[in-house]
Amino acid sequence: MPMKETYGAQPPIELLRQIINVKDDKNGGFYDLKKIGLFKRVAKTLFLAANAPPGGGRSEVTPRLIRHFHLVNIPDLSNASMKTIFLSIVSGFLQTFSSDYAPLADPVVDGALEVYVDIQKALLPTPSKSHYTFNLRDLAK
């Protein structure tokens, strides 16, 4: 996201908002920089967006832009849910081995989830390294 100006606006976001907002004849497009006063309308266009919570180089998206979208939030899994999922996977995997290994599923999953939670807290994305975020798929590997 672009840096905020003195008054809190982010010009690229305001341009998108102006293009998306079609409630009156002054919006739903943009002005031509070469032909002063010429307003170019954008028609028959759908906008789809995705974002993550602010932090690690991600700025907050303005409510003026968000109001044009339907929001769907997918919360993180609880530790109990993650344990149930991975315990069933590891238990199923260990069934192919001797029955001596079956009791190891619970401590292996507990240890892996403990490492995952610690890494989630310690290895946060930064503005210079925002391209990668450790997630649950990494634990499954």
mmCIF file of N, CA and C in Angstrom, residues 30-40:
data_model
loop_
_atom_site.group_PDB
_atom_site.id
_atom_site.type_symbol
_atom_site.label_atom_id
_atom_site.label_comp_id
_atom_site.label_asym_id
_atom_site.label_seq_id
_atom_site.Cartn_x
_atom_site.Cartn_y
_atom_site.Cartn_z
ATOM 1 N N PHE A 30 -12.201 8.487 -14.390
ATOM 2 C CA PHE A 30 -11.057 9.320 -14.008
ATOM 3 C C PHE A 30 -10.877 10.426 -15.037
ATOM 4 N N TYR A 31 -10.150 11.457 -14.651
ATOM 5 C CA TYR A 31 -9.894 12.591 -15.534
ATOM 6 C C TYR A 31 -8.647 12.348 -16.371
ATOM 7 N N ASP A 32 -8.705 12.753 -17.618
ATOM 8 C CA ASP A 32 -7.566 12.659 -18.535
ATOM 9 C C ASP A 32 -6.580 13.767 -18.180
ATOM 10 N N LEU A 33 -5.319 13.424 -18.008
ATOM 11 C CA LEU A 33 -4.313 14.421 -17.638
ATOM 12 C C LEU A 33 -3.891 15.294 -18.823
ATOM 13 N N LYS A 34 -4.074 14.811 -20.049
ATOM 14 C CA LYS A 34 -3.658 15.587 -21.223
ATOM 15 C C LYS A 34 -4.764 16.499 -21.720
ATOM 16 N N LYS A 35 -6.005 16.022 -21.699
ATOM 17 C CA LYS A 35 -7.143 16.835 -22.131
ATOM 18 C C LYS A 35 -7.875 17.289 -20.878
ATOM 19 N N ILE A 36 -7.532 18.463 -20.416
ATOM 20 C CA ILE A 36 -8.061 18.986 -19.166
ATOM 21 C C ILE A 36 -9.593 19.018 -19.214
ATOM 22 N N GLY A 37 -10.214 18.479 -18.168
ATOM 23 C CA GLY A 37 -11.667 18.484 -18.057
ATOM 24 C C GLY A 37 -12.349 17.266 -18.649
ATOM 25 N N LEU A 38 -11.627 16.451 -19.423
ATOM 26 C CA LEU A 38 -12.235 15.266 -20.028
ATOM 27 C C LEU A 38 -12.302 14.147 -18.984
ATOM 28 N N PHE A 39 -13.525 13.699 -18.721
ATOM 29 C CA PHE A 39 -13.743 12.636 -17.737
ATOM 30 C C PHE A 39 -13.983 11.325 -18.477
ATOM 31 N N LYS A 40 -13.136 10.350 -18.230
ATOM 32 C CA LYS A 40 -13.253 9.049 -18.891
ATOM 33 C C LYS A 40 -13.986 8.081 -17.957
#
